[in-house]
Coordinates of C-alpha atoms in Angstrom, one line a residue:
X1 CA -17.7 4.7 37.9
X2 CA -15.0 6.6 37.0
X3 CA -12.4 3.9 37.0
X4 CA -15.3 2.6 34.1
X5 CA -14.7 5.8 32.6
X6 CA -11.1 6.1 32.2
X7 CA -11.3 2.3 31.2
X8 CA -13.5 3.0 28.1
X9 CA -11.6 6.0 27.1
X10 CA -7.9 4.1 27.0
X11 CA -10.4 1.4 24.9
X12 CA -11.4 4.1 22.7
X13 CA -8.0 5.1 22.2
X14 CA -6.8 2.0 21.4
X15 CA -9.6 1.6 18.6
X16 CA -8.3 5.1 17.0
X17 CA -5.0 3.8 17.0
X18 CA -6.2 0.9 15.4
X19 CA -8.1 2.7 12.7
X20 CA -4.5 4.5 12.1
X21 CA -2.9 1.7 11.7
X22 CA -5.0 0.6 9.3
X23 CA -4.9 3.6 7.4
X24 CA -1.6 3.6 7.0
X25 CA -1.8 -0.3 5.5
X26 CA -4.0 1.0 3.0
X27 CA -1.7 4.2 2.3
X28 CA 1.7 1.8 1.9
X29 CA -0.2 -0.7 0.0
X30 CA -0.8 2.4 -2.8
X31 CA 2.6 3.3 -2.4
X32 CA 3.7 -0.3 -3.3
X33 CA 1.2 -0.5 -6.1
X34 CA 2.9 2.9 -7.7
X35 CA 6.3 0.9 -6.9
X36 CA 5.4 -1.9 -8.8
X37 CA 4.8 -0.1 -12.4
X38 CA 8.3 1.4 -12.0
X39 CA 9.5 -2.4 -11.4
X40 CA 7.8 -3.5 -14.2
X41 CA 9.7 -1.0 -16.3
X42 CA 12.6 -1.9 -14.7
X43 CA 13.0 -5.2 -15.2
X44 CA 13.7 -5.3 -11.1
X45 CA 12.5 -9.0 -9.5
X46 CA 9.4 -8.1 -7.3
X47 CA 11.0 -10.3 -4.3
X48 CA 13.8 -8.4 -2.8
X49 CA 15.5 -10.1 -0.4
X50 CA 18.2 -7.7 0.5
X51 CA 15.0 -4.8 1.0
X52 CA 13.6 -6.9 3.4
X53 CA 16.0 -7.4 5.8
X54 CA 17.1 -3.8 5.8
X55 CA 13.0 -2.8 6.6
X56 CA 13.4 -5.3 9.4
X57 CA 17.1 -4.2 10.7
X58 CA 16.0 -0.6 10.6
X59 CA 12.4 -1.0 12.4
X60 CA 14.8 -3.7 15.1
X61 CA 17.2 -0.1 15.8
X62 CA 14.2 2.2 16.4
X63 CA 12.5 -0.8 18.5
X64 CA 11.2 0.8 22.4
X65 CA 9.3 -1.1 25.0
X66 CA 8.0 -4.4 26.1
X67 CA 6.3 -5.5 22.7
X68 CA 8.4 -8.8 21.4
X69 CA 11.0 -7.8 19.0
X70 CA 10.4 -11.6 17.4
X71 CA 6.7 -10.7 17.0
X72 CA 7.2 -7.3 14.9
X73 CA 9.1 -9.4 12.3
X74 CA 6.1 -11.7 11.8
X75 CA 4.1 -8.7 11.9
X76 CA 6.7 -7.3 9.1
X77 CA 6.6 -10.3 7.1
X78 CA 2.9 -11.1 6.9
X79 CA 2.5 -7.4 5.4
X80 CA 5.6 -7.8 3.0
X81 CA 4.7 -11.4 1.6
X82 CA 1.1 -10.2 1.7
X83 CA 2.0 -7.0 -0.4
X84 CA 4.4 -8.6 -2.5
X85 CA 1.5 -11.4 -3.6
X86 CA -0.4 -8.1 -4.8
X87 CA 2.3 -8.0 -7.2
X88 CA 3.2 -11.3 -8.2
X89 CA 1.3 -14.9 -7.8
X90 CA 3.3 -16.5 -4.9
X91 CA 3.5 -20.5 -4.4
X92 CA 5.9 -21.9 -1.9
X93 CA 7.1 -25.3 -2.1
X94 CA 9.0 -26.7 1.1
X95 CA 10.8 -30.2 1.5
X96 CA 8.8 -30.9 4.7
X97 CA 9.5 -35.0 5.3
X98 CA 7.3 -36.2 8.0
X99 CA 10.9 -36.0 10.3
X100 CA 11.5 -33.1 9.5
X101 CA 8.2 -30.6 10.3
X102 CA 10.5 -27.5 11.6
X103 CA 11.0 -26.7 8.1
X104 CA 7.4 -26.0 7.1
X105 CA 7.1 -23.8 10.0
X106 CA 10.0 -21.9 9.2
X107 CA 8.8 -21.5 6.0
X108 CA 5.5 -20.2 7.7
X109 CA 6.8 -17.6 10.0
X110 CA 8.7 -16.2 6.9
X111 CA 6.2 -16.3 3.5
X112 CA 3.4 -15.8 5.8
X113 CA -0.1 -17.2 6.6
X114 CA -2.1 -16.5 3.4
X115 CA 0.5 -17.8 0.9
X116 CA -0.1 -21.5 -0.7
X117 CA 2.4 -24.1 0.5
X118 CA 3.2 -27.4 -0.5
X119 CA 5.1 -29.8 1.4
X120 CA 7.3 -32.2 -0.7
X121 CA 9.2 -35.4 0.4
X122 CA 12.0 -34.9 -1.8
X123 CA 14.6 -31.9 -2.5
X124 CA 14.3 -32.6 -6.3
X125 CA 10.9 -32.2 -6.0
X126 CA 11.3 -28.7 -4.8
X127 CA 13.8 -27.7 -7.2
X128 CA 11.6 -29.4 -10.0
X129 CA 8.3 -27.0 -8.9
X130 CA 11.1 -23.6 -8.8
X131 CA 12.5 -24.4 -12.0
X132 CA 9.4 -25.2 -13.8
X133 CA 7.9 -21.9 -11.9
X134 CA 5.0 -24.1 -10.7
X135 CA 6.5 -22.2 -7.4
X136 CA 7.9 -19.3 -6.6
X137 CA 10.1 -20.1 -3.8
X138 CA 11.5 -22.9 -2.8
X139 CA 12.6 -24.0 1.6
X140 CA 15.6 -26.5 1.3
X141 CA 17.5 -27.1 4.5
X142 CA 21.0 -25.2 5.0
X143 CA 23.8 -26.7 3.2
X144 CA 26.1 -29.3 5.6
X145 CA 29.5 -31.1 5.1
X146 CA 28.5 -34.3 5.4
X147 CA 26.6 -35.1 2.8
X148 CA 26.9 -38.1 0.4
X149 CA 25.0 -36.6 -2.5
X150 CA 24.5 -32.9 -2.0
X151 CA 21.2 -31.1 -3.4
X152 CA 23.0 -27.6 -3.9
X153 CA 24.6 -30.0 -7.1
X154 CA 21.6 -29.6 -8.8
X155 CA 21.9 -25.5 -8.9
X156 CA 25.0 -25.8 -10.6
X157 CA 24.5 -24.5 -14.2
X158 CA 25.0 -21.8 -16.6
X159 CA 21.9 -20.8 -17.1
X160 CA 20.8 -17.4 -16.0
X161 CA 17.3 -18.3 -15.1
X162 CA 18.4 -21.3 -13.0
X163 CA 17.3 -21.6 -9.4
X164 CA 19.7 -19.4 -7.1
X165 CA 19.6 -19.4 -3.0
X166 CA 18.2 -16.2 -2.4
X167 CA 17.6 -16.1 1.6
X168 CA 18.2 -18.4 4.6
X169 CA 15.4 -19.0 7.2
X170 CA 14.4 -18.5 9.8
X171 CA 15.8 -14.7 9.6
X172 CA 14.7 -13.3 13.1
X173 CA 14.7 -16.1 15.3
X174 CA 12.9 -19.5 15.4
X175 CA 10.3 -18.6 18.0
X176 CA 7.5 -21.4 18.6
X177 CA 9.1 -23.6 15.3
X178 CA 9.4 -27.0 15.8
X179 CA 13.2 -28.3 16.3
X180 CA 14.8 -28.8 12.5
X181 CA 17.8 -27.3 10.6
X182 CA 18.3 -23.7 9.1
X183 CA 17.4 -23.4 5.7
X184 CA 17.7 -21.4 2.3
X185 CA 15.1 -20.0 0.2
X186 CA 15.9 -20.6 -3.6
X187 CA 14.2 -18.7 -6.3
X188 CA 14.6 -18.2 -10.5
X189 CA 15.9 -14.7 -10.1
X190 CA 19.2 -13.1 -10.2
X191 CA 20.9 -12.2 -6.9
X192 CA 23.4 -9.2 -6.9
X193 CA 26.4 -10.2 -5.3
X194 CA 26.7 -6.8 -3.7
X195 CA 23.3 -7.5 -1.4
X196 CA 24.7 -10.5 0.4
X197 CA 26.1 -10.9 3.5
X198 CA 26.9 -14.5 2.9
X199 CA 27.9 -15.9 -1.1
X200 CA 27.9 -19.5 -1.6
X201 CA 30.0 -20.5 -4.5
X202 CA 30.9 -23.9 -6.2
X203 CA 34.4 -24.7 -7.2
X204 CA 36.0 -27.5 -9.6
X205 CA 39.0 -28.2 -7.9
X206 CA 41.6 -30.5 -8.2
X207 CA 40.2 -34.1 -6.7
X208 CA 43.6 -35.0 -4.9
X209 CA 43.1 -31.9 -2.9
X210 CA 42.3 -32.0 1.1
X211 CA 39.6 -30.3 2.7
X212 CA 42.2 -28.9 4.9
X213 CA 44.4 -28.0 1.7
X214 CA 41.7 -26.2 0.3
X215 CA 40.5 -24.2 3.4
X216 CA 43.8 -22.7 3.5
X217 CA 44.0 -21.9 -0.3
X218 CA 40.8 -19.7 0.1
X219 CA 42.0 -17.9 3.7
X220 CA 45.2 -17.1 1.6
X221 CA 43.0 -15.9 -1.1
X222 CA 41.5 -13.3 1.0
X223 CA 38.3 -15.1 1.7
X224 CA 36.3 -16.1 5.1
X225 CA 34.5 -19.4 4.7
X226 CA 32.0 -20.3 7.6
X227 CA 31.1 -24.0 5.9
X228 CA 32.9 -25.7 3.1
X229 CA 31.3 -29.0 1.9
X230 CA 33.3 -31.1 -0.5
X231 CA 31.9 -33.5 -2.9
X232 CA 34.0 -36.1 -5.2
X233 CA 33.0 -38.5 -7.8
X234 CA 34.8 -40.7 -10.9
X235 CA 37.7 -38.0 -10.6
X236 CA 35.7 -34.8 -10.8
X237 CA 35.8 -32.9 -6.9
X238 CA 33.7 -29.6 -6.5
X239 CA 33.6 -27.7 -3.5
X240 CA 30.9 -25.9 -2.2
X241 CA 31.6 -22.8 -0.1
X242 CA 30.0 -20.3 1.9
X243 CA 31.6 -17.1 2.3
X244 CA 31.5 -13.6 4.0
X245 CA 30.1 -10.8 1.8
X246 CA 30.1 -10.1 -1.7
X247 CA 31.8 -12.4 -4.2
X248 CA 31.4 -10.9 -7.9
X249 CA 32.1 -13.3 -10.9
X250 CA 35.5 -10.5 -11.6
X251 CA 36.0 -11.3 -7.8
X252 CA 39.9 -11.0 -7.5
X253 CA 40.4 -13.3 -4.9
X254 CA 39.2 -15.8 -7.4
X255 CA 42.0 -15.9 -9.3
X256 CA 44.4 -15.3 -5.9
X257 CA 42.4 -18.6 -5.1
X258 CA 43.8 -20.5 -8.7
X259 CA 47.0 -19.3 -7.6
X260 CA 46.8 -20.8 -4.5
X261 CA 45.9 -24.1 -5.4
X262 CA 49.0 -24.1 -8.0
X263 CA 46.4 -24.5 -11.2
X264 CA 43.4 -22.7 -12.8
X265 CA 39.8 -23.3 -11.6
X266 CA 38.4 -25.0 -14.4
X267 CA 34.7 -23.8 -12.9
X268 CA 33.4 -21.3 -10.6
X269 CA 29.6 -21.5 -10.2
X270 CA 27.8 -18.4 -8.2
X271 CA 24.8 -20.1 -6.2
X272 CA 23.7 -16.9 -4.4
X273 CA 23.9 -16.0 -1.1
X274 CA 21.6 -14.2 1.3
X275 CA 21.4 -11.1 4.2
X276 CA 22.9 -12.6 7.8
X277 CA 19.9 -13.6 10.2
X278 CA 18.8 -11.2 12.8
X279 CA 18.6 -12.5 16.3
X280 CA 16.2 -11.3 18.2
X281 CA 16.9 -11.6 21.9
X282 CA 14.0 -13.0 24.2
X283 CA 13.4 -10.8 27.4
X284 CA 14.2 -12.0 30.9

């Protein structure tokens, strides 16, 4: 009887905390809706990619006890995307090939549950429904070097609404996803070069030059490259890289980089970039 007792109590407990819990969802959801007016003064974009990852990097460092580390960041992110669709209609549209499923569950795990998602069978679909803001966000898979006819081409512009990679997925570990490629998360929003961890950037270079060549000209230049994908055609040779931190449009390893190569850079087209992945480390 008394084991009954003590049972019921911890049960009872448990529902308080609970209740809590859902008290204080109510309470940060007010908070966010008093957030949100200031944003609209602002000008600021509701989706904040940078934000995001320091909530979850910060709630990872105070993390204690057996509850799955993986598991508080879908926790995180069903509140955040949920929150965030309070504030701003959210569609996301994912290239999701039938041999290539990983990537809608990736896109899952991060945008949540509740959010519409529409699987496309083409990357310029996806970049089609972001530009034309039929979505919000778009899931594209992570940038390689062997490519015959890159997508991230088709982000190349001048335009200041033009699609920009804003994130790359999955951010805290692919947990129960099916096998596929990283990918990026594009959006029509600006990105401030000073919140990314990784900048991809486009360069004109000249079309003689070897990958090699051109790997050294941008260590020489001051810059760390994890993945540099070159693409040539009728003469014209741009070269897409992906670099450590910040890279600002003044950037003066740019023009270290022109002097490297021996000529000017006709072009240099800022793609985004996004915060560096958490991994969360499964328990023994």
């Amino acid at each position: 009887m008394a084991s009954e007792t003590s049972l019921d109590s911890l049960r009872q407990k448990i529902d308080r905390i609970d209740e809590q819990m859902h008290d204080l969802l109510i309470e940060r959801t007010s908070l966010v809706e008093e957030i949100r007016g200031r944003k609209n003064r602002s000008g600021a974009p509701v989706i904040q990619p940078a934000r995001e990852a320091e909530i979850f990097r910060r709630l990872a460092a105070r993390h204690r006890g057996p509850f799955p580390l993986g598991a508080v960041h879908r926790i995180w992110r069903e509140i955040i995307t949920a929150i965030t669709a309070l504030q701003q209609p959210l569609a996301i549209a994912v290239y999701a090939p039938d041999d290539q499923p990983g990537a809608w569950d990736i896109a899952r795990d991060q945008y949540g549950s509740q959010v519409p998602m529409t699987p496309f069978s083409t990357i310029s679909q996806v970049i089609r429904a972001v530009t034309d803001r039929s979505a919000t966000i778009g899931v594209l898979p992570m940038p390689s070097e062997d490519e015959a006819d890159p997508w991230w081409r088709q982000l190349i512009s001048r335009d200041t609404g033009a699609p920009r990679i804003i994130g790359r997925l999955p951010f805290a570990g692919r947990g129960n996803a099916r096998a596929g490629r990283d990918a990026v998360a594009i959006a029509c929003q600006p990105v401030e070069p000073n919140t990314c961890d990784r900048s991809f950037i486009v360069v004109e270079v000249p079309a003689q030059i070897s990958r090699a060549r051109l790997q050294s000209c941008l260590a020489a230049a001051g810059f760390r490259c994890d993945l540099l994908a070159v693409w040539t055609s009728d003469g014209l040779c741009l070269a897409l890289a992906e670099l450590h931190g910040a890279v600002a449009p003044d950037d003066a390893r740019l023009s270290d980089l022109s002097a490297q190569l021996g000529e000017p850079i006709d072009r240099v087209s800022h793609l985004g970039g996004y915060a560096e992945p958490f991994v969360t480390t499964p328990r023994a």
